[in-house]
mmCIF file of C-alpha atoms in Angstrom:
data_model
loop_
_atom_site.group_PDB
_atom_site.id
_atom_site.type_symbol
_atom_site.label_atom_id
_atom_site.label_comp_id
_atom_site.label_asym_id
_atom_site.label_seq_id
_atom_site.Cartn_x
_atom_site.Cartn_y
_atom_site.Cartn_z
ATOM 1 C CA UNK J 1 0.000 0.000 0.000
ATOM 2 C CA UNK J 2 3.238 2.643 0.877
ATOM 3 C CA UNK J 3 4.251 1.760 -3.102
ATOM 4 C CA UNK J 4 0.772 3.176 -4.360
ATOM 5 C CA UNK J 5 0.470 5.772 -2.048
ATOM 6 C CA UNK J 6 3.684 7.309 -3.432
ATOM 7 C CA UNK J 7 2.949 6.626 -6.572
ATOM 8 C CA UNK J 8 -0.028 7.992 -6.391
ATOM 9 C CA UNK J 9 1.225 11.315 -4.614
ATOM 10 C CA UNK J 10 -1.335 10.181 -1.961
ATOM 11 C CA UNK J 11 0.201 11.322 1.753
ATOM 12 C CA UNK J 12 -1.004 9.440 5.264
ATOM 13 C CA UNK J 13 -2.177 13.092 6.205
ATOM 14 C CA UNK J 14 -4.581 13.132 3.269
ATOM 15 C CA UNK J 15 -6.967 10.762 5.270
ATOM 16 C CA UNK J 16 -7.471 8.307 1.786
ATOM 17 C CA UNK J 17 -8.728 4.951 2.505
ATOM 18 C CA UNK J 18 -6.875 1.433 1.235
ATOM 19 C CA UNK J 19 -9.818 0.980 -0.801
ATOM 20 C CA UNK J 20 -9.917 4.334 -2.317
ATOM 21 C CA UNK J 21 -6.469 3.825 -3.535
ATOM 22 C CA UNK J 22 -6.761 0.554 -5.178
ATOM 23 C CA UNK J 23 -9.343 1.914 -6.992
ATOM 24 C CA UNK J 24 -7.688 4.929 -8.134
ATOM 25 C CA UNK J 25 -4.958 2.692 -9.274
ATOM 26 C CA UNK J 26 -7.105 0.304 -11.158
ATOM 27 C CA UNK J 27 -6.201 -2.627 -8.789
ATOM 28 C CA UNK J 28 -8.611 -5.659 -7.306
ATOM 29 C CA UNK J 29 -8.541 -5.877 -3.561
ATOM 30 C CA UNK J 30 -6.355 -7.904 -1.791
ATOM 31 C CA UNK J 31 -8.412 -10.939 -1.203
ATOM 32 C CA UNK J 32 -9.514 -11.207 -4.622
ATOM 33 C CA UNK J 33 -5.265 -10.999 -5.555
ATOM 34 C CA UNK J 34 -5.008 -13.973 -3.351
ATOM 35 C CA UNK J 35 -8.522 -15.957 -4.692
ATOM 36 C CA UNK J 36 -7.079 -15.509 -7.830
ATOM 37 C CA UNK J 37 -3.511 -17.076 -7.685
ATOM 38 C CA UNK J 38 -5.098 -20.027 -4.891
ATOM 39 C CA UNK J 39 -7.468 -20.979 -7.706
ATOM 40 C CA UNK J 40 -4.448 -20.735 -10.438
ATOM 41 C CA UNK J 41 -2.767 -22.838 -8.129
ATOM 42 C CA UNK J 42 -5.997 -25.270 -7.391
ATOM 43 C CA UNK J 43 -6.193 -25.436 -11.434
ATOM 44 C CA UNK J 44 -2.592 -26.193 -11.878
ATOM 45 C CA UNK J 45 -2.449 -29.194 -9.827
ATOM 46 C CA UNK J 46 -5.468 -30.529 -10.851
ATOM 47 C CA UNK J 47 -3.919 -31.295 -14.548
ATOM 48 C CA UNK J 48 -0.887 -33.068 -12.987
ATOM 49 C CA UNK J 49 -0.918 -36.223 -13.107
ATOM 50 C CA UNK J 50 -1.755 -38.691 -10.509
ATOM 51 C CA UNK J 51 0.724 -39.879 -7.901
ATOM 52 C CA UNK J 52 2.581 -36.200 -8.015
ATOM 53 C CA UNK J 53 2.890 -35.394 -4.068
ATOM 54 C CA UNK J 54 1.154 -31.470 -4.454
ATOM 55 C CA UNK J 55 -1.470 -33.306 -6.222
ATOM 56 C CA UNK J 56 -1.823 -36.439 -3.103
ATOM 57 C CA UNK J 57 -1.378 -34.000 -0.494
ATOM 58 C CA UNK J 58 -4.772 -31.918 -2.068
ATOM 59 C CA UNK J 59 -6.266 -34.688 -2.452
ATOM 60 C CA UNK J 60 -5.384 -36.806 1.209
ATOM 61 C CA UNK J 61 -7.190 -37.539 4.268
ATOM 62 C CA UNK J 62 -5.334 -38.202 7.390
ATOM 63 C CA UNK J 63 -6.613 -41.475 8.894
ATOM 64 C CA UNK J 64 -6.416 -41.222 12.340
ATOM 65 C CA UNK J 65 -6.012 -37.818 14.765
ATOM 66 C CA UNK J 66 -8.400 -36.059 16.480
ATOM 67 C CA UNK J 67 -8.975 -31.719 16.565
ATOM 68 C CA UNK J 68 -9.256 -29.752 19.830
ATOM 69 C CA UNK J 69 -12.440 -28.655 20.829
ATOM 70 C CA UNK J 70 -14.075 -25.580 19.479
ATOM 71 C CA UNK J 71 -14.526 -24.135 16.031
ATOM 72 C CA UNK J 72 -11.916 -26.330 13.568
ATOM 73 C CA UNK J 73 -9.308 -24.434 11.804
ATOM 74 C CA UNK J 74 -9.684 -23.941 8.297
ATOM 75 C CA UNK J 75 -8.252 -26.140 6.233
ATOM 76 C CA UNK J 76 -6.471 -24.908 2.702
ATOM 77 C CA UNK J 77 -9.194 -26.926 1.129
ATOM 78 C CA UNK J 78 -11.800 -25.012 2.403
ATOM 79 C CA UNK J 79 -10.390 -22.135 1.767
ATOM 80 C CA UNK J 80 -10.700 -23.032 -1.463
ATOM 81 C CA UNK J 81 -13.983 -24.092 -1.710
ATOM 82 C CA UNK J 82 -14.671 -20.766 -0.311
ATOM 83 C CA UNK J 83 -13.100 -18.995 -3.013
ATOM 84 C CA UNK J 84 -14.909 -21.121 -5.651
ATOM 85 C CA UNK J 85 -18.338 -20.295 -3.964
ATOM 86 C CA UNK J 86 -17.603 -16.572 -4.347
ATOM 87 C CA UNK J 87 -16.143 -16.958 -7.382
ATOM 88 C CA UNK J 88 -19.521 -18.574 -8.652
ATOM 89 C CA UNK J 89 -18.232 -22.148 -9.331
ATOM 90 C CA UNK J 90 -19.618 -25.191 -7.833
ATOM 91 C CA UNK J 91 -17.128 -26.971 -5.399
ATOM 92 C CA UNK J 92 -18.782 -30.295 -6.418
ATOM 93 C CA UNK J 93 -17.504 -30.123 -10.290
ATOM 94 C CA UNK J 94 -15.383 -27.463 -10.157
ATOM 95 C CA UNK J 95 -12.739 -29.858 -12.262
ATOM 96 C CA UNK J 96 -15.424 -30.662 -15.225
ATOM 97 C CA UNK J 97 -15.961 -26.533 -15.665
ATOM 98 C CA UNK J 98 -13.895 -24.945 -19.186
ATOM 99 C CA UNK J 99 -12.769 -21.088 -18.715
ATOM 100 C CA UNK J 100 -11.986 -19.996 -22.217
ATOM 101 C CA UNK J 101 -9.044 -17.370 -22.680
#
């Protein structure tokens, strides 16, 4: 944010929110920076090919262990399936769907 502030000629003192700069300089927000390269990433692995450790370590379950008590940690999966849900794919067939360019 410091970068594009200076950049932009934009001082602390002129009281401009984070999200009024990355609009001024054309940017996406944060999150949707980070959806973005997750779901790259989630594509990318998904064409390798079977028995590639990214690829079984998306794709495990552990077998035995048990969680503390209270609300479970997310997981980098759900994450994911988060991001898909925003990103208006379904999490269930989110492999069979074509993106053209």
């Amino acid at each position: 944010m410091r970068c594009l502030r200076r950049i932009l000629g934009i001082s602390w003192q002129d009281r401009v929110s984070n999200k009024n700069v990355l609009t001024q300089a054309g940017m996406a927000s944060m999150f949707a920076l980070l959806s973005q390269r997750q779901l790259r990433w989630l594509g990318h692995v998904s064409r390798m090919d079977d028995g590639r450790i990214p690829k079984n370590v998306l794709n495990g379950e552990l077998a035995t262990g048990s969680r503390p008590a209270g609300r479970p940690i997310l997981r980098y999966k759900d994450v994911l399936k988060r991001d898909l849900k925003v990103g208006d794919i379904n999490p269930a067939s989110w492999e069979r769907v074509e993106v053209c360019c």
